[in-house]
Coordinates of C-alpha atoms and ligand atoms in Angstrom, one line a residue:
M19 CA 11.9 -43.3 -21.6
T20 CA 14.6 -41.2 -19.8
K21 CA 14.2 -38.7 -22.6
Y22 CA 10.5 -38.3 -21.8
L23 CA 11.2 -38.0 -18.1
L24 CA 13.7 -35.3 -18.8
F25 CA 11.3 -33.5 -21.0
F26 CA 8.5 -33.6 -18.4
S27 CA 10.7 -32.5 -15.6
L28 CA 11.8 -29.6 -17.8
L29 CA 8.1 -28.7 -18.4
L30 CA 7.4 -29.0 -14.7
L31 CA 10.2 -26.7 -13.9
L32 CA 9.0 -24.2 -16.5
A33 CA 5.5 -24.3 -15.1
C34 CA 6.8 -23.7 -11.6
S35 CA 8.9 -20.8 -12.6
N36 CA 5.8 -19.4 -14.5
E37 CA 3.8 -19.5 -11.3
Q38 CA 6.4 -17.4 -9.5
P39 CA 7.6 -15.0 -12.1
S40 CA 9.2 -12.6 -9.7
N41 CA 11.9 -13.3 -7.2
K42 CA 11.0 -13.9 -3.6
S43 CA 11.8 -10.5 -2.2
N44 CA 9.2 -9.1 -4.6
S45 CA 6.3 -10.9 -3.1
P46 CA 5.4 -10.1 0.5
S47 CA 5.1 -13.1 2.7
L48 CA 2.4 -11.5 4.9
N49 CA -0.8 -10.2 3.5
F50 CA -0.1 -6.9 1.8
N51 CA -3.0 -4.5 1.1
H52 CA -1.9 -2.8 -2.1
A53 CA -4.7 -0.3 -2.1
M54 CA -3.6 0.9 1.4
Q55 CA 0.1 0.2 1.0
S56 CA -0.1 -1.6 4.3
F57 CA 0.5 -5.0 5.9
S58 CA -1.7 -4.2 8.8
N59 CA -5.2 -5.7 9.5
Y60 CA -6.4 -2.4 10.9
E61 CA -10.0 -3.1 9.8
E62 CA -10.2 -6.3 12.0
V63 CA -8.0 -5.2 14.9
T64 CA -7.7 -1.5 15.3
C65 CA -5.0 0.3 17.3
K66 CA -6.4 3.1 19.4
H67 CA -3.6 4.4 21.7
L68 CA 0.2 4.3 21.7
D69 CA 2.6 4.6 24.7
W70 CA 6.0 5.1 23.3
N71 CA 9.1 4.8 25.4
A72 CA 12.2 5.6 23.5
T73 CA 15.9 6.4 24.0
I74 CA 17.9 8.3 21.5
D75 CA 21.4 7.0 20.8
F76 CA 23.2 9.5 18.5
S77 CA 26.5 7.5 18.4
K78 CA 24.8 4.5 17.0
K79 CA 22.1 6.4 15.1
I80 CA 19.4 4.3 16.7
I81 CA 16.2 4.8 18.6
S82 CA 15.5 2.0 21.0
G83 CA 12.4 1.5 23.0
T84 CA 9.0 0.0 23.4
A85 CA 5.8 0.8 21.5
T86 CA 2.9 -0.3 23.6
W87 CA -0.4 -0.4 21.6
K88 CA -3.9 -0.5 23.0
F89 CA -6.2 -2.1 20.4
E90 CA -9.7 -3.2 19.8
N91 CA -10.4 -6.6 18.3
K92 CA -13.9 -6.3 17.1
A93 CA -13.5 -9.1 14.4
K94 CA -12.1 -11.6 16.9
A95 CA -9.0 -11.9 14.8
K96 CA -6.3 -14.4 15.8
T97 CA -3.4 -12.1 14.9
I98 CA -2.6 -8.4 14.9
R99 CA -0.5 -7.2 12.0
F100 CA 1.7 -4.0 12.0
D101 CA 3.7 -2.2 9.4
N102 CA 7.4 -2.2 10.2
H103 CA 10.3 -1.1 8.0
A104 CA 13.7 -2.3 8.9
L105 CA 12.9 -2.4 12.7
A106 CA 14.8 -4.9 14.8
I107 CA 12.1 -6.5 16.9
K108 CA 13.5 -7.8 20.2
Q109 CA 10.6 -8.9 22.3
V110 CA 6.8 -8.9 22.2
Q111 CA 4.3 -9.2 25.0
V112 CA 0.5 -9.4 24.6
N113 CA -1.5 -8.6 27.8
G114 CA 1.7 -9.2 29.8
R115 CA 2.5 -12.7 28.2
S116 CA 5.7 -13.1 26.2
T117 CA 4.8 -14.2 22.8
N118 CA 6.4 -15.3 19.5
F119 CA 6.0 -13.1 16.4
N120 CA 6.5 -13.4 12.7
I121 CA 8.3 -10.9 10.4
G122 CA 7.6 -11.1 6.7
T123 CA 10.1 -10.8 3.9
A124 CA 10.9 -7.3 2.8
F125 CA 8.6 -6.0 0.1
E126 CA 10.2 -3.1 -1.8
K127 CA 9.8 0.2 -0.1
F128 CA 6.9 -0.9 2.0
G129 CA 8.7 -2.7 4.7
E130 CA 8.2 -6.2 6.1
G131 CA 5.1 -6.5 8.1
L132 CA 5.0 -7.9 11.7
E133 CA 2.4 -10.5 12.8
I134 CA 1.6 -11.2 16.4
P135 CA -0.8 -13.9 17.6
I136 CA -3.5 -12.6 20.0
Q137 CA -6.4 -14.2 21.9
E138 CA -9.9 -13.2 22.6
G139 CA -10.0 -10.5 25.3
D140 CA -6.4 -9.2 24.6
S141 CA -6.1 -5.5 24.3
V142 CA -2.5 -4.5 24.8
V143 CA 0.7 -5.4 22.8
A144 CA 4.1 -4.2 23.9
I145 CA 6.8 -4.4 21.2
Q146 CA 10.4 -3.8 22.2
Y147 CA 12.5 -2.8 19.2
E148 CA 15.3 -0.8 17.7
T149 CA 15.2 1.4 14.6
S150 CA 17.7 1.0 11.7
P151 CA 20.4 3.7 11.2
N152 CA 18.9 4.0 7.7
A153 CA 15.3 4.5 8.8
T154 CA 13.6 6.5 6.1
A155 CA 11.7 8.6 8.6
I156 CA 14.7 9.8 10.5
Q157 CA 17.6 12.1 9.5
W158 CA 20.6 12.0 11.9
L159 CA 22.7 15.2 11.7
E160 CA 26.3 15.6 12.6
P161 CA 27.0 18.7 14.7
S162 CA 28.6 20.2 11.6
Q163 CA 25.2 20.1 9.9
T164 CA 23.6 22.3 12.6
A165 CA 23.8 26.0 13.1
G166 CA 25.4 25.6 16.5
K167 CA 28.0 23.0 15.3
K168 CA 28.3 21.5 18.8
L169 CA 25.5 19.0 19.3
P170 CA 24.0 16.4 16.9
Y171 CA 20.4 16.7 15.8
L172 CA 17.6 14.4 14.6
F173 CA 14.2 15.0 13.1
T174 CA 11.5 12.7 11.6
Q175 CA 9.4 13.0 8.5
C176 CA 6.7 10.4 8.5
E177 CA 4.3 11.4 5.7
S178 CA 3.5 9.4 3.7
I179 CA 4.5 5.9 4.9
H180 CA 7.7 6.4 6.9
A181 CA 6.2 6.1 10.4
R182 CA 6.7 2.3 10.1
S183 CA 10.5 2.9 10.1
L184 CA 10.2 4.8 13.4
L185 CA 7.9 2.4 15.2
P186 CA 5.7 -0.6 14.5
C187 CA 2.3 0.8 13.7
Q188 CA -0.8 0.4 11.5
D189 CA 0.5 2.9 9.0
V190 CA -2.6 4.0 7.1
P191 CA -4.2 7.4 7.2
A192 CA -7.7 5.9 7.7
I193 CA -7.3 5.2 11.4
R194 CA -6.4 7.5 14.2
I195 CA -4.6 7.1 17.5
T196 CA -3.8 9.1 20.6
Y197 CA -0.3 8.9 22.1
N198 CA 1.8 9.4 25.1
A199 CA 5.6 9.4 24.8
Q200 CA 8.6 9.3 27.1
I201 CA 11.8 10.3 25.3
Q202 CA 15.2 10.1 26.8
T203 CA 17.7 12.4 25.1
P204 CA 21.4 13.0 25.9
Q205 CA 22.1 15.9 28.2
G206 CA 21.8 19.4 27.0
M207 CA 19.2 18.6 24.4
M208 CA 15.5 19.2 24.0
A209 CA 12.9 16.9 22.4
V210 CA 9.8 18.1 20.7
M211 CA 6.9 16.2 19.2
S212 CA 3.5 16.6 17.4
A213 CA 2.1 16.9 21.0
R214 CA 2.1 19.1 24.1
N215 CA 5.6 20.3 24.1
P216 CA 8.1 21.5 26.7
Q217 CA 9.3 25.1 26.4
E218 CA 12.6 24.6 28.3
K219 CA 15.3 22.1 28.4
D220 CA 15.2 19.5 31.1
P221 CA 18.7 18.8 32.6
S222 CA 17.8 15.1 32.9
G223 CA 17.1 14.9 29.1
K224 CA 13.8 13.1 29.9
Y225 CA 10.7 14.5 28.2
S226 CA 7.1 13.4 28.4
F227 CA 4.5 14.1 25.8
T228 CA 0.8 13.7 25.3
M229 CA -1.3 13.9 22.2
E230 CA -4.8 13.4 23.5
I231 CA -6.4 14.2 20.1
P232 CA -6.6 11.3 17.7
I233 CA -4.2 11.6 14.7
P234 CA -3.2 9.3 11.9
S235 CA 0.3 7.7 12.1
Y236 CA 1.8 9.9 9.4
L237 CA 1.5 12.8 11.9
I238 CA 3.7 11.3 14.5
A239 CA 6.8 13.5 14.7
L240 CA 9.9 14.0 16.8
A241 CA 12.9 16.3 16.7
V242 CA 15.8 16.3 19.1
G243 CA 18.7 18.8 19.3
D244 CA 19.9 22.1 20.7
I245 CA 16.4 23.5 20.5
S246 CA 15.0 26.5 22.3
Y247 CA 11.6 28.2 22.3
K248 CA 10.5 31.8 21.8
A249 CA 6.8 32.7 22.2
I250 CA 5.1 34.9 19.6
N251 CA 1.8 35.1 21.6
E252 CA 0.0 32.9 24.1
R253 CA -0.6 30.1 21.8
S254 CA 2.1 30.4 19.2
G255 CA 5.9 30.4 19.1
V256 CA 9.0 29.2 17.4
Y257 CA 11.3 26.3 18.2
T258 CA 14.8 26.4 16.7
E259 CA 18.5 26.4 17.5
P260 CA 19.3 29.3 19.8
S261 CA 21.3 31.3 17.2
M262 CA 18.3 31.3 14.8
L263 CA 15.6 32.1 17.4
D264 CA 15.2 35.8 17.2
K265 CA 15.4 36.0 13.5
A266 CA 12.8 33.2 13.1
A267 CA 10.4 34.7 15.6
Q268 CA 10.6 38.0 13.8
E269 CA 10.0 36.3 10.4
L270 CA 7.0 34.4 11.8
S271 CA 5.5 37.2 13.8
D272 CA 2.3 37.3 11.6
I273 CA 1.3 33.8 12.7
P274 CA -1.5 35.2 15.0
T275 CA -2.9 37.3 12.1
M276 CA -2.8 34.2 9.9
M277 CA -4.5 32.1 12.6
K278 CA -7.3 34.6 12.9
A279 CA -7.9 34.5 9.2
A280 CA -7.8 30.7 9.2
E281 CA -10.3 30.4 12.0
E282 CA -12.7 32.7 10.2
L283 CA -12.7 30.2 7.4
G284 CA -12.3 26.8 9.1
G285 CA -13.9 27.3 12.5
P286 CA -12.0 27.3 15.8
Y287 CA -8.5 25.8 15.9
R288 CA -8.8 22.6 17.8
W289 CA -5.3 21.7 18.6
G290 CA -4.3 24.0 21.5
H291 CA -0.9 25.5 20.6
Y292 CA 0.2 26.3 17.1
D293 CA 4.0 26.4 17.1
V294 CA 6.6 26.1 14.3
L295 CA 9.9 24.2 14.4
I296 CA 12.5 25.7 12.1
A297 CA 14.6 22.7 11.3
P298 CA 18.2 22.5 10.0
P299 CA 18.7 23.2 6.3
S300 CA 18.8 19.6 5.3
F301 CA 15.0 19.3 6.0
P302 CA 13.8 17.4 2.9
I303 CA 10.6 19.3 2.2
G304 CA 9.3 22.9 2.7
G305 CA 7.0 22.2 5.6
M306 CA 5.2 19.4 7.4
E307 CA 1.9 19.9 9.1
N308 CA 2.7 17.9 12.3
P309 CA -0.2 18.8 14.6
R310 CA 0.6 21.5 17.3
L311 CA 4.1 21.8 15.7
T312 CA 4.6 22.5 12.0
F313 CA 8.2 21.5 10.9
A314 CA 9.6 23.9 8.4
T315 CA 12.7 24.4 6.3
P316 CA 14.9 27.4 7.3
T317 CA 14.9 28.5 3.7
I318 CA 11.6 30.3 4.4
I319 CA 13.5 32.7 6.8
A320 CA 14.2 35.2 4.0
G321 CA 14.4 38.3 6.3
D322 CA 11.4 40.0 4.7
K323 CA 8.5 37.6 5.5
S324 CA 8.2 37.0 1.7
L325 CA 8.1 33.2 2.0
V326 CA 5.8 32.7 5.0
T327 CA 2.9 31.6 2.7
L328 CA 4.3 28.2 3.5
I329 CA 3.2 28.6 7.1
A330 CA -0.3 29.6 6.0
H331 CA -0.3 26.3 4.1
E332 CA 0.9 24.1 7.0
M333 CA -1.5 25.9 9.3
A334 CA -4.4 25.3 6.9
H335 CA -3.7 21.6 7.3
S336 CA -4.9 21.9 10.9
W337 CA -8.3 21.7 9.2
S338 CA -7.8 20.0 5.8
G339 CA -5.7 17.0 6.5
N340 CA -5.3 16.9 10.2
L341 CA -9.0 17.3 11.1
V342 CA -10.5 15.7 7.9
T343 CA -8.0 13.3 6.6
N344 CA -7.6 11.6 3.2
A345 CA -8.7 8.0 3.7
T346 CA -6.1 6.7 1.3
W347 CA -3.2 8.3 -0.5
N348 CA -5.3 8.0 -3.7
D349 CA -7.4 10.8 -2.2
L350 CA -4.4 13.0 -1.5
W351 CA -6.1 16.0 -3.2
L352 CA -8.5 16.1 -0.3
N353 CA -5.5 17.0 1.9
E354 CA -3.3 19.0 -0.4
G355 CA -5.8 20.6 -2.8
F356 CA -8.1 21.8 0.0
T357 CA -5.1 23.0 1.9
T358 CA -3.7 24.9 -1.1
Y359 CA -7.1 26.6 -1.7
F360 CA -7.3 27.3 2.1
E361 CA -3.8 28.7 2.1
R362 CA -4.7 31.2 -0.7
R363 CA -7.8 32.3 1.2
I364 CA -5.7 33.0 4.3
M365 CA -3.2 34.9 2.2
E366 CA -5.9 36.9 0.5
K367 CA -7.0 38.0 3.9
V368 CA -3.6 38.8 5.3
A369 CA -1.8 40.1 2.2
G370 CA -4.6 41.3 -0.1
K371 CA -5.9 40.2 -3.5
T372 CA -3.3 41.7 -5.7
Y373 CA -0.6 39.9 -3.8
N374 CA -2.5 36.6 -3.7
D375 CA -3.1 36.7 -7.4
M376 CA 0.6 36.2 -7.8
L377 CA 0.5 33.1 -5.7
W378 CA -2.3 31.7 -7.8
E379 CA -0.4 32.4 -11.0
L380 CA 2.9 30.8 -9.8
G381 CA 0.9 27.8 -8.8
Y382 CA -0.9 27.7 -12.1
Q383 CA 2.5 27.8 -13.9
D384 CA 3.6 24.9 -11.8
L385 CA 0.5 23.0 -12.7
L386 CA 0.9 23.6 -16.4
S387 CA 4.5 22.5 -16.2
D388 CA 3.5 19.1 -14.6
L389 CA 0.6 18.7 -17.1
K390 CA 3.1 19.2 -19.9
D391 CA 5.6 16.7 -18.4
F392 CA 3.0 14.0 -17.7
G393 CA 0.9 14.6 -20.8
D394 CA -2.7 15.7 -20.8
T395 CA -4.0 12.2 -21.1
S396 CA -1.9 10.8 -18.2
A397 CA -4.0 9.1 -15.5
D398 CA -1.7 10.8 -13.0
T399 CA -3.3 14.2 -13.9
K400 CA -6.6 13.1 -12.4
L401 CA -7.5 14.5 -9.0
R402 CA -8.5 11.1 -7.7
I403 CA -5.5 9.0 -8.7
E404 CA -4.5 5.3 -8.6
I405 CA -1.2 4.9 -7.0
G406 CA -1.2 1.2 -7.6
D407 CA 2.1 -0.4 -6.8
R408 CA 4.0 2.8 -6.6
H409 CA 5.1 4.6 -3.4
P410 CA 2.5 7.1 -2.2
E411 CA 5.2 9.8 -2.3
D412 CA 5.0 9.7 -6.1
A413 CA 1.5 11.2 -5.8
F414 CA 2.8 14.5 -4.4
T415 CA 2.9 16.4 -7.7
N416 CA 1.4 19.8 -8.5
I417 CA -1.8 18.0 -9.6
P418 CA -3.3 17.3 -6.2
Y419 CA -2.1 20.7 -4.9
E420 CA -2.8 23.1 -7.8
K421 CA -5.5 21.3 -9.8
G422 CA -7.2 20.6 -6.5
A423 CA -7.0 24.2 -5.4
V424 CA -8.2 25.7 -8.7
F425 CA -11.1 23.2 -8.8
L426 CA -12.3 24.4 -5.4
R427 CA -11.9 28.0 -6.7
L428 CA -14.1 27.2 -9.6
V429 CA -16.7 25.7 -7.3
E430 CA -16.5 28.8 -5.1
E431 CA -16.8 31.1 -8.1
T432 CA -19.8 29.1 -9.3
V433 CA -21.8 28.9 -6.1
G434 CA -20.7 32.2 -4.6
R435 CA -18.2 32.8 -1.8
E436 CA -20.8 33.0 0.9
K437 CA -22.4 29.7 0.2
F438 CA -19.0 28.1 -0.4
D439 CA -17.6 29.3 2.9
L440 CA -20.5 27.9 4.8
F441 CA -20.0 24.6 3.0
L442 CA -16.3 24.5 3.9
N443 CA -16.9 25.3 7.5
N444 CA -19.6 22.6 7.8
Y445 CA -17.4 20.1 5.9
F446 CA -14.7 20.5 8.5
Q447 CA -17.0 20.5 11.5
S448 CA -19.2 17.6 10.5
H449 CA -16.2 15.3 9.5
A450 CA -13.8 16.3 12.2
F451 CA -11.4 13.4 13.1
Q452 CA -12.7 11.2 10.3
P453 CA -11.2 9.8 7.1
M454 CA -12.6 11.2 3.9
T455 CA -12.8 9.6 0.5
T456 CA -13.2 11.4 -2.8
D457 CA -16.7 9.9 -3.2
K458 CA -17.8 10.9 0.2
C459 CA -16.6 14.5 -0.4
L460 CA -18.4 14.7 -3.7
A461 CA -21.6 13.3 -2.1
Y462 CA -21.3 16.0 0.6
M463 CA -20.9 18.7 -2.1
D464 CA -24.0 17.3 -3.9
E465 CA -26.0 17.5 -0.8
H466 CA -24.9 20.9 0.4
L467 CA -24.1 22.8 -2.8
F468 CA -25.7 21.3 -5.8
K469 CA -29.0 19.7 -4.6
E470 CA -31.1 22.7 -5.6
H471 CA -28.7 23.7 -8.5
P472 CA -27.9 20.7 -10.6
D473 CA -27.1 23.2 -13.3
W474 CA -24.1 24.4 -11.3
K475 CA -22.7 20.9 -11.0
S476 CA -22.9 20.4 -14.8
K477 CA -21.5 23.8 -15.5
I478 CA -18.5 23.0 -13.4
N479 CA -18.3 19.5 -14.8
V480 CA -17.4 18.0 -11.5
Q481 CA -16.9 14.4 -12.9
Q482 CA -14.5 15.6 -15.5
W483 CA -12.4 17.7 -13.0
V484 CA -12.1 14.9 -10.4
F485 CA -12.0 11.7 -12.5
G486 CA -10.8 13.1 -15.8
S487 CA -7.2 13.8 -16.9
G488 CA -5.8 17.1 -18.0
L489 CA -7.2 20.5 -17.2
P490 CA -10.8 21.3 -18.3
D491 CA -11.3 24.6 -20.3
N492 CA -13.4 26.2 -17.6
C493 CA -10.3 26.5 -15.3
P494 CA -10.4 29.9 -13.6
H495 CA -7.4 32.0 -14.4
T496 CA -6.7 35.6 -13.8
F497 CA -3.3 37.0 -14.9
P498 CA -2.1 39.1 -12.0
E499 CA -1.8 42.9 -12.4
R500 CA 1.6 42.9 -10.8
F501 CA 3.0 40.4 -13.4
Q502 CA 1.7 42.6 -16.2
Q503 CA 4.6 45.0 -15.7
V504 CA 7.0 42.2 -15.3
E505 CA 5.9 41.1 -18.7
E506 CA 6.6 44.5 -20.1
K507 CA 10.1 44.4 -18.6
L508 CA 10.6 40.9 -20.1
N509 CA 9.6 42.3 -23.5
G510 CA 11.9 45.2 -23.1
M511 CA 14.8 42.8 -22.3
K512 CA 14.1 41.0 -25.6
Q513 CA 14.9 44.3 -27.4
E514 CA 18.3 44.2 -25.7
N515 CA 17.4 47.0 -23.2
M516 CA 18.5 46.0 -19.8
L517 CA 16.4 46.6 -16.7
T518 CA 17.2 49.4 -14.3
E519 CA 17.1 49.1 -10.6
M520 CA 14.3 51.7 -10.7
D521 CA 12.0 49.3 -12.6
T522 CA 12.2 46.6 -9.9
K523 CA 12.1 48.8 -6.8
T524 CA 8.7 47.5 -5.7
W525 CA 9.2 43.9 -6.7
T526 CA 8.5 41.1 -4.2
P527 CA 10.3 37.8 -4.7
H528 CA 7.2 36.7 -6.6
E529 CA 7.8 39.2 -9.4
W530 CA 11.4 38.1 -9.5
L531 CA 10.3 34.5 -9.8
H532 CA 8.0 35.3 -12.7
F533 CA 10.7 37.4 -14.3
L534 CA 13.3 34.7 -14.0
R535 CA 11.0 32.0 -15.2
G536 CA 10.1 34.2 -18.2
L537 CA 13.6 34.8 -19.4
P538 CA 14.7 32.5 -22.3
H539 CA 16.4 29.3 -21.0
P540 CA 19.2 29.4 -22.1
S541 CA 20.0 33.1 -22.2
S542 CA 23.4 34.4 -23.2
P543 CA 25.9 34.5 -20.3
S544 CA 26.5 38.2 -21.0
V545 CA 22.8 38.9 -20.3
L546 CA 23.1 37.1 -16.9
E547 CA 26.3 39.0 -16.2
K548 CA 24.6 42.3 -16.8
L549 CA 21.6 41.4 -14.6
D550 CA 24.1 40.3 -11.9
A551 CA 25.9 43.6 -12.1
T552 CA 22.7 45.5 -11.4
F553 CA 20.8 43.1 -9.1
H554 CA 23.4 40.9 -7.5
L555 CA 21.3 37.9 -8.1
T556 CA 24.1 35.4 -7.5
Q557 CA 24.3 36.9 -4.0
T558 CA 20.6 36.6 -3.2
T559 CA 19.7 35.2 0.2
N560 CA 16.2 34.3 -0.9
A561 CA 16.2 30.5 -1.6
E562 CA 13.3 30.6 -4.1
I563 CA 15.0 33.3 -6.2
A564 CA 18.4 31.5 -5.8
M565 CA 16.9 28.3 -7.2
E566 CA 15.4 30.0 -10.3
W567 CA 18.6 32.0 -10.8
Y568 CA 20.9 29.0 -10.5
R569 CA 18.7 27.0 -12.8
L570 CA 18.9 29.7 -15.4
G571 CA 22.6 30.0 -14.8
I572 CA 23.1 26.2 -15.4
S573 CA 21.1 26.2 -18.6
S574 CA 23.0 29.3 -19.8
G575 CA 26.5 28.0 -18.9
Y576 CA 27.0 30.9 -16.6
D577 CA 30.0 29.8 -14.4
V578 CA 29.8 32.7 -12.0
I579 CA 27.1 30.9 -10.0
L580 CA 29.1 27.7 -9.4
P581 CA 30.6 28.5 -5.9
K582 CA 27.2 29.6 -4.6
L583 CA 25.5 26.7 -6.2
D584 CA 28.0 24.3 -4.6
A585 CA 27.4 25.9 -1.2
F586 CA 23.6 25.7 -1.7
L587 CA 23.8 22.0 -2.6
S588 CA 26.0 21.3 0.3
S589 CA 23.5 22.3 3.0
V590 CA 20.0 22.6 1.6
G591 CA 18.1 19.3 1.5
R592 CA 14.7 20.6 0.2
K593 CA 13.7 18.3 -2.7
K594 CA 11.7 21.0 -4.4
F595 CA 15.1 22.9 -5.0
L596 CA 17.5 20.0 -5.4
V597 CA 15.5 18.0 -7.9
P598 CA 15.3 20.8 -10.5
L599 CA 18.9 21.9 -10.0
Y600 CA 20.4 18.4 -10.4
T601 CA 18.0 17.6 -13.3
E602 CA 19.1 20.8 -15.1
M603 CA 22.8 20.0 -14.5
I604 CA 22.4 16.4 -15.7
A605 CA 20.6 17.6 -18.8
S606 CA 23.5 20.0 -19.7
T607 CA 26.7 18.6 -21.3
K608 CA 28.7 21.2 -19.5
Y609 CA 27.7 20.4 -15.9
K610 CA 26.7 16.7 -16.2
K611 CA 29.9 15.4 -14.6
L612 CA 30.0 18.2 -12.0
A613 CA 26.5 17.1 -10.9
L614 CA 27.7 13.6 -10.1
D615 CA 30.8 15.0 -8.3
I616 CA 28.8 17.4 -6.2
F617 CA 26.2 14.6 -5.4
K618 CA 29.0 12.2 -4.3
K619 CA 30.5 15.0 -2.1
Y620 CA 27.3 15.8 -0.3
Q621 CA 25.1 12.8 -0.5
N622 CA 25.8 12.0 3.2
N623 CA 24.4 15.4 4.1
Y624 CA 21.1 14.6 2.5
H625 CA 18.1 13.1 4.1
P626 CA 17.5 9.5 3.1
Q627 CA 14.3 10.5 1.2
T628 CA 16.2 13.3 -0.7
A629 CA 19.2 11.1 -1.5
S630 CA 17.0 8.3 -2.9
K631 CA 14.9 10.7 -4.9
L632 CA 18.1 12.2 -6.4
R633 CA 19.5 8.8 -7.2
S634 CA 16.3 8.0 -9.1
I635 CA 17.0 11.0 -11.4
W636 CA 20.2 9.4 -12.7
S637 CA 18.4 6.1 -13.4
E638 CA 15.5 7.8 -15.3
Ligands
BES27 N1 2.1 17.6 3.6 C1 3.1 18.3 2.8 C2 4.5 17.7 3.1 C3 4.9 16.5 2.3 C4 5.2 16.7 1.0 C5 5.0 15.3 2.9 C6 5.6 15.5 0.2 C7 5.4 14.2 2.2 C8 5.7 14.3 0.8 C9 3.1 19.7 3.2 O1 2.0 20.2 3.6 C10 3.5 20.5 1.9 O2 2.7 20.4 1.0 N2 4.6 21.2 1.9 C11 5.1 21.9 0.7 C12 4.9 23.4 1.0 C13 3.7 24.0 0.5 C14 3.7 25.5 0.7 C15 3.3 23.7 -0.9 C16 6.6 21.6 0.6 O3 7.1 21.0 1.4 O4 7.1 22.1 -0.4
ZN28 ZN1 0.4 20.4 2.2

């Protein structure tokens, strides 16, 4: 009898453990919407406006304050749910009444969820809270990591789902909010946001902001530091540390010309000012399209305007992304593909077709490289992807950017530029401030481009491009004239003849990039030595060239680069540079250990998003 009992209890135990296969922290206790990567019930109760009151504490690396949300409860829901990630919630009031609240268990990288009971007629919730020093949206910099070396600095990066570590919010791109903010900084600092911005420091350290145009949560942004402003014209200028200001304003002086080109394509710029914040070097990405104030890496300040294409890209997001916004991160190509296409059209206007062809080609090479890495049949090579349980950041590959852009180029070439430009302009105007899904976008194309020309649609093979993997054979591709002669030089190199300075006199960094990518990896260190003697590549101050050169140097075992590489890895935080460099080092027997030593030395300089990305390379 006891034997049987034991047997049954064992069975019961097994059955129970079968029902809950994963450990507790792997299953969210509050409803988690996997498709939207969100805990919020934004469809029932929808946030409309934020009043954010916040104080910046550099010594504790904490932002403390109150997020007061105005919401609409159309569905008469009994609770309002927010996304929050490692926020310490202190107190909650609904329509002035103190109320209890419930925080769910942590669910991987998505946060915890915050649930607050509400009653019919309620419309305001005030949440008093503190951020964690490890908030993934925020990087806190020591004075030593700034140009001025005297004051600390902080900046945020909320795309894709990091806003929830800055403040409790309904962190989905499908809804939009307006905001006001009051930010208290220490003395001598300036705060700037994705909003109407001050142009001078306030001795009290108190700053007020308004963003009266509705934006999704991922476009909330803040930077605090020794920041000053220099105007370029009436509506554009640069924010950066004082010692960088003149150089940055000089580098970005073509912004008005770019803006004119962008408006010709997209229609009037709707956001008032267009300014750029040049962040400290640890900024984890190239640029971020925060409305009214693009945040950008200082690695674009090359001294010769050769890398300002990035500004054309972020500016283009003022239409594709910020005006018409991907409804879910699965539709990311609607943000990044449209923007990359738009960026190239701006550059064609401001720099000419021969120049622009080089940008298309480098992008095409990036695309082929990802297609090769993922494999042609990988579902992640579809334009419309399924992120599933992964972090939305994993979707930011060259596929949505470059496959998206080249698809739109094919549509343009098929229907003709005039018709396509009219379509693009109408697409932005008629869906302004709305979320956009892939299906809705394709339906709009059908209606405005293909209704009278079903043959165009089948010739393009829209379905295959958007929902199929790999790259269809009708992908437009023109090999740029200016790379033709780079190819000749590369062939010459193969016959042991070195380049002369003469050959490269007219080269932009783009020709250099094509050249460096085209050299054999590895090459013999003596070839690199000869190139260095003539072109001083190890000394380059152009970050894009430096990255390609160091990468070649690592694969070739060319030790000369090591001090420069070390200095680069100590300050630059841009993932696009660090990931390939560390990957290359880890893959080589010679520098594998060095990679770990360097990472250990500098990991505290890196943005939390960069550091976690780099850690994942070792575990791959
Ligand atoms: N929206 C992105 C920034 C971004 C990238 C946010 C990845 C979150 C994750 C921005 O518009 C962008 O694409 N930046 C590029 C530069 C651009 C010229 C391709 C970048 O940062 O490298
Ligand atoms: Zn972009």
